[in-house]
Amino acid sequence: MIKILVSACFLGEKVRYDGTSQQLLNQSLLSWIHNKQVVSFCPEIAGGLPVPRQPAEIQAKSQRILTCDGVDVSAQFNKGAQRALTLCQQHHIRFALLKESSPSCGSTTIYDGTFTQEKMSGEGVTTKLLRQHGVRVFSEKNITALIAELASFSEKPSPH
Ligand code: SF4
């Protein structure tokens, strides 16, 4: 059975910096949950950050991750990313559905480090590490591409 790593906030878990979730209502996601294919994960919680917490953004020049009041939380973000990778390796997970624009989970855009709601092209810390190790990362914006990949992956004959 193909397992999928999914951002915990998509699953209704109140783990976002402001103590909310970002529940994703999608029929395919519901069926993956029903089939026990989903592995829920929040890298920022796994990295040791609390709920609620100060919002943090990746600084474009230094690549450090700072909170809006200037605290460096790079170590916690990197630890969360490493834990995500370990989990994927333990469960042989090759696909992930992660929240777009998050400094951990973003896959095509992230906030630009100025705390002005501006975004730029880029990927979150966890997404980057997972991709470096061959995990295919998708977001809520391109979930249809993930559905298509899973379908074609399932159709491939298994090696003898
Ligand atoms: S780190 Fe990822 S899973 Fe955790 S709250 Fe942010 S977007 Fe959701």
Tab-separated table of N, CA and C and ligand atoms in Angstrom:
chain	number	residue	atom	x	y	z
A	1	MET	N	0.833	-1.196	0.000
A	1	MET	CA	0.000	0.000	0.000
A	1	MET	C	0.881	1.265	0.000
A	2	ILE	N	0.554	2.210	-0.882
A	2	ILE	CA	1.354	3.436	-0.967
A	2	ILE	C	0.991	4.380	0.178
A	3	LYS	N	1.999	4.782	0.931
A	3	LYS	CA	1.766	5.728	2.041
A	3	LYS	C	2.105	7.151	1.579
A	4	ILE	N	1.420	8.115	2.185
A	4	ILE	CA	1.629	9.516	1.820
A	4	ILE	C	1.834	10.319	3.095
A	5	LEU	N	2.921	11.061	3.138
A	5	LEU	CA	3.143	11.971	4.264
A	5	LEU	C	2.271	13.214	4.035
A	6	VAL	N	1.478	13.596	5.036
A	6	VAL	CA	0.555	14.730	4.862
A	6	VAL	C	0.756	15.736	6.000
A	7	SER	N	0.803	17.003	5.649
A	7	SER	CA	0.876	18.055	6.671
A	7	SER	C	-0.253	17.882	7.678
A	8	ALA	N	0.113	17.844	8.955
A	8	ALA	CA	-0.882	17.592	10.005
A	8	ALA	C	-1.995	18.635	9.993
A	9	CYS	N	-1.669	19.870	9.634
A	9	CYS	CA	-2.693	20.929	9.650
A	9	CYS	C	-3.769	20.684	8.595
A	10	PHE	N	-3.453	19.933	7.520
A	10	PHE	CA	-4.465	19.574	6.516
A	10	PHE	C	-5.497	18.610	7.089
A	11	LEU	N	-5.103	17.912	8.153
A	11	LEU	CA	-5.948	16.851	8.705
A	11	LEU	C	-6.750	17.341	9.903
A	12	GLY	N	-6.789	18.660	10.061
A	12	GLY	CA	-7.591	19.238	11.134
A	12	GLY	C	-6.842	19.392	12.443
A	13	GLU	N	-5.558	19.056	12.447
A	13	GLU	CA	-4.794	19.209	13.699
A	13	GLU	C	-4.404	20.686	13.866
A	14	LYS	N	-4.642	21.202	15.062
A	14	LYS	CA	-4.427	22.634	15.312
A	14	LYS	C	-2.967	22.886	15.675
A	15	VAL	N	-2.111	22.775	14.669
A	15	VAL	CA	-0.663	22.846	14.898
A	15	VAL	C	-0.018	24.058	14.229
A	16	ARG	N	-0.819	24.893	13.583
A	16	ARG	CA	-0.226	26.058	12.928
A	16	ARG	C	0.258	27.061	13.969
A	17	TYR	N	1.076	28.006	13.526
A	17	TYR	CA	1.684	28.944	14.476
A	17	TYR	C	0.643	29.659	15.341
A	18	ASP	N	-0.546	29.890	14.767
A	18	ASP	CA	-1.575	30.622	15.503
A	18	ASP	C	-2.590	29.702	16.178
A	19	GLY	N	-2.274	28.417	16.235
A	19	GLY	CA	-3.139	27.473	16.933
A	19	GLY	C	-4.348	27.014	16.136
A	20	THR	N	-4.330	27.259	14.830
A	20	THR	CA	-5.434	26.803	13.983
A	20	THR	C	-4.977	25.629	13.113
A	21	SER	N	-5.956	25.036	12.422
A	21	SER	CA	-5.625	24.034	11.405
A	21	SER	C	-5.909	24.647	10.036
A	22	GLN	N	-5.686	23.879	9.016
A	22	GLN	CA	-5.981	24.324	7.645
A	22	GLN	C	-6.582	23.126	6.938
A	23	GLN	N	-7.682	22.646	7.497
A	23	GLN	CA	-8.229	21.372	7.019
A	23	GLN	C	-8.493	21.388	5.521
A	24	LEU	N	-8.028	20.347	4.876
A	24	LEU	CA	-8.174	20.234	3.425
A	24	LEU	C	-9.296	19.242	3.133
A	25	LEU	N	-10.361	19.754	2.530
A	25	LEU	CA	-11.487	18.886	2.218
A	25	LEU	C	-11.358	18.447	0.769
A	26	ASN	N	-10.927	17.235	0.613
A	26	ASN	CA	-10.685	16.716	-0.728
A	26	ASN	C	-11.055	15.231	-0.717
A	27	GLN	N	-11.786	14.815	-1.729
A	27	GLN	CA	-12.293	13.444	-1.748
A	27	GLN	C	-11.167	12.411	-1.764
A	28	SER	N	-10.126	12.689	-2.521
A	28	SER	CA	-9.016	11.720	-2.576
A	28	SER	C	-8.321	11.618	-1.234
A	29	LEU	N	-8.117	12.761	-0.588
A	29	LEU	CA	-7.482	12.739	0.733
A	29	LEU	C	-8.336	11.926	1.707
A	30	LEU	N	-9.650	12.121	1.636
A	30	LEU	CA	-10.539	11.360	2.526
A	30	LEU	C	-10.408	9.861	2.273
A	31	SER	N	-10.271	9.493	1.003
A	31	SER	CA	-10.166	8.055	0.732
A	31	SER	C	-8.793	7.516	1.148
A	32	TRP	N	-7.732	8.341	1.042
A	32	TRP	CA	-6.413	7.880	1.547
A	32	TRP	C	-6.459	7.692	3.060
A	33	ILE	N	-7.166	8.612	3.741
A	33	ILE	CA	-7.295	8.475	5.196
A	33	ILE	C	-8.058	7.181	5.510
A	34	HIS	N	-9.160	6.978	4.791
A	34	HIS	CA	-9.987	5.789	5.010
A	34	HIS	C	-9.174	4.507	4.804
A	35	ASN	N	-8.285	4.532	3.808
A	35	ASN	CA	-7.466	3.347	3.492
A	35	ASN	C	-6.199	3.249	4.343
A	36	LYS	N	-6.079	4.132	5.320
A	36	LYS	CA	-4.922	4.137	6.226
A	36	LYS	C	-3.589	4.338	5.493
A	37	GLN	N	-3.631	5.164	4.448
A	37	GLN	CA	-2.414	5.450	3.686
A	37	GLN	C	-1.701	6.710	4.186
A	38	VAL	N	-2.382	7.462	5.046
A	38	VAL	CA	-1.860	8.781	5.415
A	38	VAL	C	-1.016	8.715	6.686
A	39	VAL	N	0.159	9.337	6.603
A	39	VAL	CA	1.002	9.516	7.786
A	39	VAL	C	1.023	11.019	8.073
A	40	SER	N	0.416	11.402	9.189
A	40	SER	CA	0.295	12.818	9.553
A	40	SER	C	1.582	13.304	10.197
A	41	PHE	N	2.004	14.523	9.809
A	41	PHE	CA	3.270	15.019	10.359
A	41	PHE	C	3.306	16.541	10.308
A	42	CYS	N	3.788	17.145	11.388
A	42	CYS	CA	4.066	18.583	11.405
A	42	CYS	C	5.524	18.773	11.765
A	43	PRO	N	6.341	19.206	10.817
A	43	PRO	CA	7.777	19.326	11.094
A	43	PRO	C	8.111	20.339	12.179
A	44	GLU	N	7.304	21.380	12.290
A	44	GLU	CA	7.659	22.411	13.288
A	44	GLU	C	7.401	21.900	14.707
A	45	ILE	N	6.344	21.148	14.874
A	45	ILE	CA	6.098	20.539	16.184
A	45	ILE	C	7.173	19.469	16.450
A	46	ALA	N	7.453	18.660	15.429
A	46	ALA	CA	8.464	17.605	15.601
A	46	ALA	C	9.841	18.195	15.912
A	47	GLY	N	10.063	19.408	15.450
A	47	GLY	CA	11.344	20.073	15.713
A	47	GLY	C	11.407	20.723	17.086
A	48	GLY	N	10.293	20.681	17.810
A	48	GLY	CA	10.313	21.162	19.190
A	48	GLY	C	9.657	22.510	19.419
A	49	LEU	N	8.997	23.058	18.395
A	49	LEU	CA	8.348	24.361	18.573
A	49	LEU	C	6.946	24.178	19.169
A	50	PRO	N	6.487	25.164	19.935
A	50	PRO	CA	5.185	25.035	20.597
A	50	PRO	C	4.038	25.555	19.719
A	51	VAL	N	2.828	25.334	20.205
A	51	VAL	CA	1.615	25.955	19.640
A	51	VAL	C	0.958	26.753	20.761
A	52	PRO	N	0.654	28.021	20.569
A	52	PRO	CA	1.038	28.832	19.401
A	52	PRO	C	2.522	29.203	19.457
A	53	ARG	N	2.994	29.756	18.361
A	53	ARG	CA	4.386	30.183	18.265
A	53	ARG	C	4.447	31.416	17.377
A	54	GLN	N	5.545	32.125	17.448
A	54	GLN	CA	5.700	33.296	16.581
A	54	GLN	C	5.854	32.829	15.132
A	55	PRO	N	5.252	33.536	14.179
A	55	PRO	CA	5.489	33.161	12.780
A	55	PRO	C	6.966	33.311	12.429
A	56	ALA	N	7.434	32.445	11.551
A	56	ALA	CA	8.839	32.478	11.153
A	56	ALA	C	8.916	32.442	9.628
A	57	GLU	N	9.959	33.044	9.083
A	57	GLU	CA	10.148	33.037	7.628
A	57	GLU	C	11.624	32.808	7.313
A	58	ILE	N	11.865	32.198	6.152
A	58	ILE	CA	13.237	31.985	5.687
A	58	ILE	C	13.780	33.312	5.150
A	59	GLN	N	14.956	33.692	5.615
A	59	GLN	CA	15.582	34.920	5.139
A	59	GLN	C	16.288	34.638	3.810
A	60	ALA	N	15.924	35.418	2.796
A	60	ALA	CA	16.376	35.118	1.436
A	60	ALA	C	17.906	35.063	1.333
A	61	LYS	N	18.600	35.966	1.963
A	61	LYS	CA	20.055	36.023	1.806
A	61	LYS	C	20.766	34.947	2.620
A	62	SER	N	20.471	34.902	3.896
A	62	SER	CA	21.230	34.025	4.805
A	62	SER	C	20.678	32.606	4.854
A	63	GLN	N	19.416	32.434	4.412
A	63	GLN	CA	18.719	31.151	4.514
A	63	GLN	C	18.459	30.736	5.965
A	64	ARG	N	18.742	31.637	6.918
A	64	ARG	CA	18.361	31.358	8.303
A	64	ARG	C	16.851	31.525	8.436
A	65	ILE	N	16.283	30.862	9.429
A	65	ILE	CA	14.844	30.997	9.665
A	65	ILE	C	14.678	31.783	10.955
A	66	LEU	N	14.080	32.963	10.811
A	66	LEU	CA	13.901	33.856	11.951
A	66	LEU	C	12.422	34.053	12.233
A	67	THR	N	12.084	34.190	13.531
A	67	THR	CA	10.715	34.577	13.877
A	67	THR	C	10.563	36.068	13.605
A	68	CYS	N	9.307	36.534	13.675
A	68	CYS	CA	9.046	37.945	13.396
A	68	CYS	C	9.720	38.854	14.422
A	69	ASP	N	10.090	38.309	15.596
A	69	ASP	CA	10.838	39.142	16.541
A	69	ASP	C	12.321	38.794	16.591
A	70	GLY	N	12.809	38.138	15.555
A	70	GLY	CA	14.248	38.008	15.351
A	70	GLY	C	14.930	36.814	15.990
A	71	VAL	N	14.148	35.868	16.526
A	71	VAL	CA	14.773	34.681	17.132
A	71	VAL	C	15.088	33.664	16.034
A	72	ASP	N	16.307	33.129	16.070
A	72	ASP	CA	16.732	32.151	15.060
A	72	ASP	C	16.196	30.764	15.424
A	73	VAL	N	15.285	30.253	14.618
A	73	VAL	CA	14.707	28.928	14.879
A	73	VAL	C	15.141	27.925	13.808
A	74	SER	N	16.259	28.200	13.164
A	74	SER	CA	16.758	27.307	12.104
A	74	SER	C	16.968	25.893	12.636
A	75	ALA	N	17.507	25.783	13.850
A	75	ALA	CA	17.813	24.452	14.392
A	75	ALA	C	16.538	23.628	14.535
A	76	GLN	N	15.476	24.243	15.025
A	76	GLN	CA	14.207	23.510	15.190
A	76	GLN	C	13.622	23.123	13.826
A	77	PHE	N	13.706	24.017	12.867
A	77	PHE	CA	13.181	23.710	11.532
A	77	PHE	C	13.979	22.570	10.892
A	78	ASN	N	15.299	22.618	11.056
A	78	ASN	CA	16.133	21.562	10.461
A	78	ASN	C	15.892	20.216	11.148
A	79	LYS	N	15.694	20.260	12.455
A	79	LYS	CA	15.414	19.025	13.198
A	79	LYS	C	14.082	18.419	12.722
A	80	GLY	N	13.078	19.272	12.520
A	80	GLY	CA	11.784	18.797	12.039
A	80	GLY	C	11.902	18.180	10.650
A	81	ALA	N	12.702	18.802	9.797
A	81	ALA	CA	12.908	18.272	8.443
A	81	ALA	C	13.585	16.903	8.511
A	82	GLN	N	14.570	16.799	9.378
A	82	GLN	CA	15.303	15.530	9.514
A	82	GLN	C	14.367	14.434	10.021
A	83	ARG	N	13.488	14.797	10.937
A	83	ARG	CA	12.532	13.808	11.462
A	83	ARG	C	11.544	13.373	10.382
A	84	ALA	N	11.158	14.320	9.527
A	84	ALA	CA	10.271	13.966	8.412
A	84	ALA	C	10.955	12.961	7.497
A	85	LEU	N	12.232	13.205	7.219
A	85	LEU	CA	12.977	12.297	6.341
A	85	LEU	C	13.090	10.912	6.982
A	86	THR	N	13.398	10.880	8.259
A	86	THR	CA	13.518	9.589	8.953
A	86	THR	C	12.209	8.819	8.876
A	87	LEU	N	11.105	9.531	9.096
A	87	LEU	CA	9.786	8.896	9.036
A	87	LEU	C	9.525	8.329	7.636
A	88	CYS	N	9.847	9.114	6.624
A	88	CYS	CA	9.651	8.640	5.242
A	88	CYS	C	10.503	7.395	4.970
A	89	GLN	N	11.725	7.415	5.463
A	89	GLN	CA	12.592	6.265	5.213
A	89	GLN	C	12.086	5.031	5.958
A	90	GLN	N	11.596	5.242	7.181
A	90	GLN	CA	11.091	4.107	7.971
A	90	GLN	C	9.855	3.485	7.328
A	91	HIS	N	9.003	4.327	6.749
A	91	HIS	CA	7.730	3.830	6.182
A	91	HIS	C	7.792	3.684	4.659
A	92	HIS	N	8.978	3.848	4.080
A	92	HIS	CA	9.147	3.760	2.617
A	92	HIS	C	8.172	4.694	1.903
A	93	ILE	N	8.088	5.928	2.413
A	93	ILE	CA	7.165	6.914	1.830
A	93	ILE	C	7.865	7.650	0.692
A	94	ARG	N	7.214	7.670	-0.465
A	94	ARG	CA	7.794	8.332	-1.640
A	94	ARG	C	6.989	9.533	-2.107
A	95	PHE	N	5.867	9.799	-1.433
A	95	PHE	CA	4.999	10.913	-1.823
A	95	PHE	C	4.598	11.719	-0.586
A	96	ALA	N	4.507	13.037	-0.768
A	96	ALA	CA	4.083	13.895	0.344
A	96	ALA	C	3.130	14.962	-0.180
A	97	LEU	N	2.161	15.302	0.660
A	97	LEU	CA	1.212	16.391	0.375
A	97	LEU	C	1.394	17.418	1.484
A	98	LEU	N	2.064	18.523	1.165
A	98	LEU	CA	2.447	19.486	2.197
A	98	LEU	C	1.901	20.875	1.870
A	99	LYS	N	1.676	21.631	2.922
A	99	LYS	CA	1.020	22.941	2.810
A	99	LYS	C	1.890	23.960	2.082
A	100	GLU	N	1.302	24.540	1.034
A	100	GLU	CA	2.030	25.527	0.226
A	100	GLU	C	2.386	26.777	1.039
A	101	SER	N	3.544	27.328	0.741
A	101	SER	CA	4.047	28.625	1.244
A	101	SER	C	4.586	28.601	2.674
A	102	SER	N	4.439	27.495	3.377
A	102	SER	CA	4.994	27.397	4.729
A	102	SER	C	6.530	27.339	4.646
A	103	PRO	N	7.224	27.924	5.627
A	103	PRO	CA	8.698	27.841	5.603
A	103	PRO	C	9.215	26.426	5.836
A	104	SER	N	8.357	25.531	6.307
A	104	SER	CA	8.730	24.116	6.392
A	104	SER	C	8.196	23.335	5.197
A	105	CYS	N	6.914	23.531	4.909
A	105	CYS	CA	6.192	22.640	3.994
A	105	CYS	C	5.999	23.177	2.569
A	106	GLY	N	6.260	24.450	2.326
A	106	GLY	CA	6.030	25.031	0.998
A	106	GLY	C	6.757	24.261	-0.096
A	107	SER	N	6.130	24.173	-1.281
A	107	SER	CA	6.802	23.418	-2.343
A	107	SER	C	7.082	24.227	-3.602
A	108	THR	N	6.380	25.348	-3.805
A	108	THR	CA	6.748	26.215	-4.938
A	108	THR	C	6.948	27.670	-4.502
A	109	THR	N	6.284	28.033	-3.405
A	109	THR	CA	6.446	29.409	-2.899
A	109	THR	C	6.643	29.394	-1.384
A	110	ILE	N	7.307	30.434	-0.901
A	110	ILE	CA	7.446	30.661	0.547
A	110	ILE	C	7.319	32.167	0.781
A	111	TYR	N	7.040	32.549	2.021
A	111	TYR	CA	7.041	33.970	2.335
A	111	TYR	C	8.473	34.495	2.247
A	112	ASP	N	8.592	35.772	1.900
A	112	ASP	CA	9.914	36.263	1.453
A	112	ASP	C	10.844	36.732	2.571
A	113	GLY	N	10.452	36.530	3.821
A	113	GLY	CA	11.352	36.864	4.919
A	113	GLY	C	11.156	38.251	5.480
A	114	THR	N	10.211	39.015	4.900
A	114	THR	CA	10.005	40.399	5.352
A	114	THR	C	8.774	40.542	6.257
A	115	PHE	N	8.046	39.450	6.456
A	115	PHE	CA	6.823	39.457	7.286
A	115	PHE	C	5.806	40.495	6.790
A	116	THR	N	5.730	40.637	5.469
A	116	THR	CA	4.775	41.574	4.865
A	116	THR	C	3.736	40.830	4.006
A	117	GLN	N	3.651	39.506	4.196
A	117	GLN	CA	2.723	38.667	3.418
A	117	GLN	C	3.144	38.496	1.964
A	118	GLU	N	4.336	39.008	1.610
A	118	GLU	CA	4.820	38.834	0.240
A	118	GLU	C	5.436	37.444	0.092
A	119	LYS	N	5.200	36.839	-1.066
A	119	LYS	CA	5.759	35.504	-1.319
A	119	LYS	C	6.805	35.574	-2.422
A	120	MET	N	7.639	34.553	-2.451
A	120	MET	CA	8.619	34.431	-3.536
A	120	MET	C	8.731	32.948	-3.893
A	121	SER	N	9.351	32.665	-5.023
A	121	SER	CA	9.560	31.274	-5.401
A	121	SER	C	10.505	30.629	-4.403
A	122	GLY	N	10.224	29.400	-4.066
A	122	GLY	CA	11.116	28.702	-3.144
A	122	GLY	C	10.402	27.532	-2.504
A	123	GLU	N	11.132	26.809	-1.691
A	123	GLU	CA	10.554	25.660	-1.012
A	123	GLU	C	10.923	25.685	0.461
A	124	GLY	N	10.081	25.080	1.271
A	124	GLY	CA	10.330	25.023	2.697
A	124	GLY	C	11.462	24.057	3.035
A	125	VAL	N	11.907	24.124	4.264
A	125	VAL	CA	13.070	23.346	4.704
A	125	VAL	C	12.806	21.843	4.616
A	126	THR	N	11.634	21.431	5.049
A	126	THR	CA	11.306	19.999	4.999
A	126	THR	C	11.134	19.525	3.560
A	127	THR	N	10.422	20.309	2.773
A	127	THR	CA	10.237	19.947	1.357
A	127	THR	C	11.586	19.764	0.669
A	128	LYS	N	12.483	20.695	0.916
A	128	LYS	CA	13.800	20.651	0.258
A	128	LYS	C	14.539	19.356	0.618
A	129	LEU	N	14.556	19.029	1.890
A	129	LEU	CA	15.289	17.832	2.316
A	129	LEU	C	14.638	16.561	1.759
A	130	LEU	N	13.311	16.513	1.814
A	130	LEU	CA	12.626	15.320	1.284
A	130	LEU	C	12.913	15.153	-0.210
A	131	ARG	N	12.846	16.259	-0.946
A	131	ARG	CA	13.117	16.163	-2.395
A	131	ARG	C	14.548	15.725	-2.677
A	132	GLN	N	15.476	16.199	-1.844
A	132	GLN	CA	16.875	15.793	-2.038
A	132	GLN	C	17.037	14.278	-1.889
A	133	HIS	N	16.073	13.665	-1.193
A	133	HIS	CA	16.147	12.219	-0.968
A	133	HIS	C	15.081	11.458	-1.761
A	134	GLY	N	14.567	12.097	-2.797
A	134	GLY	CA	13.722	11.383	-3.749
A	134	GLY	C	12.246	11.337	-3.443
A	135	VAL	N	11.808	12.015	-2.363
A	135	VAL	CA	10.366	12.041	-2.077
A	135	VAL	C	9.727	13.077	-2.998
A	136	ARG	N	8.610	12.708	-3.629
A	136	ARG	CA	7.885	13.623	-4.513
A	136	ARG	C	6.931	14.442	-3.642
A	137	VAL	N	7.136	15.764	-3.616
A	137	VAL	CA	6.337	16.622	-2.731
A	137	VAL	C	5.344	17.454	-3.552
A	138	PHE	N	4.089	17.405	-3.142
A	138	PHE	CA	3.006	18.162	-3.781
A	138	PHE	C	2.329	19.029	-2.719
A	139	SER	N	1.533	19.990	-3.213
A	139	SER	CA	0.801	20.854	-2.275
A	139	SER	C	-0.689	20.769	-2.588
A	140	GLU	N	-1.475	21.498	-1.807
A	140	GLU	CA	-2.917	21.547	-2.060
A	140	GLU	C	-3.219	22.169	-3.422
A	141	LYS	N	-2.268	22.933	-3.960
A	141	LYS	CA	-2.489	23.601	-5.255
A	141	LYS	C	-2.367	22.625	-6.417
A	142	ASN	N	-1.590	21.572	-6.238
A	142	ASN	CA	-1.437	20.622	-7.350
A	142	ASN	C	-1.726	19.195	-6.911
A	143	ILE	N	-2.737	19.062	-6.063
A	143	ILE	CA	-3.106	17.728	-5.576
A	143	ILE	C	-3.551	16.822	-6.727
A	144	THR	N	-4.076	17.422	-7.804
A	144	THR	CA	-4.489	16.576	-8.941
A	144	THR	C	-3.275	15.879	-9.572
A	145	ALA	N	-2.132	16.551	-9.551
A	145	ALA	CA	-0.913	15.917	-10.079
A	145	ALA	C	-0.498	14.748	-9.184
A	146	LEU	N	-0.659	14.910	-7.883
A	146	LEU	CA	-0.345	13.810	-6.964
A	146	LEU	C	-1.287	12.629	-7.209
A	147	ILE	N	-2.569	12.928	-7.380
A	147	ILE	CA	-3.543	11.860	-7.630
A	147	ILE	C	-3.161	11.091	-8.898
A	148	ALA	N	-2.775	11.834	-9.939
A	148	ALA	CA	-2.394	11.195	-11.205
A	148	ALA	C	-1.136	10.347	-11.020
A	149	GLU	N	-0.155	10.865	-10.288
A	149	GLU	CA	1.087	10.093	-10.072
A	149	GLU	C	0.821	8.817	-9.289
A	150	LEU	N	-0.034	8.926	-8.285
A	150	LEU	CA	-0.346	7.739	-7.478
A	150	LEU	C	-1.054	6.695	-8.330
A	151	ALA	N	-1.936	7.165	-9.220
A	151	ALA	CA	-2.663	6.232	-10.080
A	151	ALA	C	-1.693	5.515	-11.005
A	152	SER	N	-0.766	6.266	-11.616
A	152	SER	CA	0.156	5.607	-12.545
A	152	SER	C	1.146	4.730	-11.790
A	153	PHE	N	1.509	5.131	-10.580
A	153	PHE	CA	2.427	4.341	-9.759
A	153	PHE	C	1.781	3.000	-9.399
A	154	SER	N	0.474	3.049	-9.071
A	154	SER	CA	-0.239	1.823	-8.684
A	154	SER	C	-0.388	0.867	-9.861
A	155	GLU	N	-0.455	1.459	-11.077
A	155	GLU	CA	-0.687	0.607	-12.257
A	155	GLU	C	0.559	-0.126	-12.709
A	156	LYS	N	1.741	0.407	-12.293
A	156	LYS	CA	2.984	-0.234	-12.744
A	156	LYS	C	3.082	-1.640	-12.161
A	157	PRO	N	3.454	-2.625	-13.013
A	157	PRO	CA	3.574	-3.972	-12.480
A	157	PRO	C	4.717	-4.041	-11.460
A	158	SER	N	4.513	-4.763	-10.382
A	158	SER	CA	5.580	-4.869	-9.392
A	158	SER	C	6.683	-5.788	-9.907
A	159	PRO	N	7.966	-5.472	-9.572
A	159	PRO	CA	9.077	-6.292	-10.070
A	159	PRO	C	9.036	-7.697	-9.448
A	160	HIS	N	9.460	-8.702	-10.231
A	160	HIS	CA	9.462	-10.078	-9.709
A	160	HIS	C	10.746	-10.359	-8.968
B	1	SF4	S1	4.835	23.143	9.614
B	1	SF4	FE1	3.642	22.256	7.940
B	1	SF4	S2	2.293	20.791	8.974
B	1	SF4	FE2	3.060	22.157	10.568
B	1	SF4	S3	1.523	23.755	10.702
B	1	SF4	FE3	3.066	24.502	9.280
B	1	SF4	S4	2.294	23.903	7.259
B	1	SF4	FE4	1.157	22.714	8.776
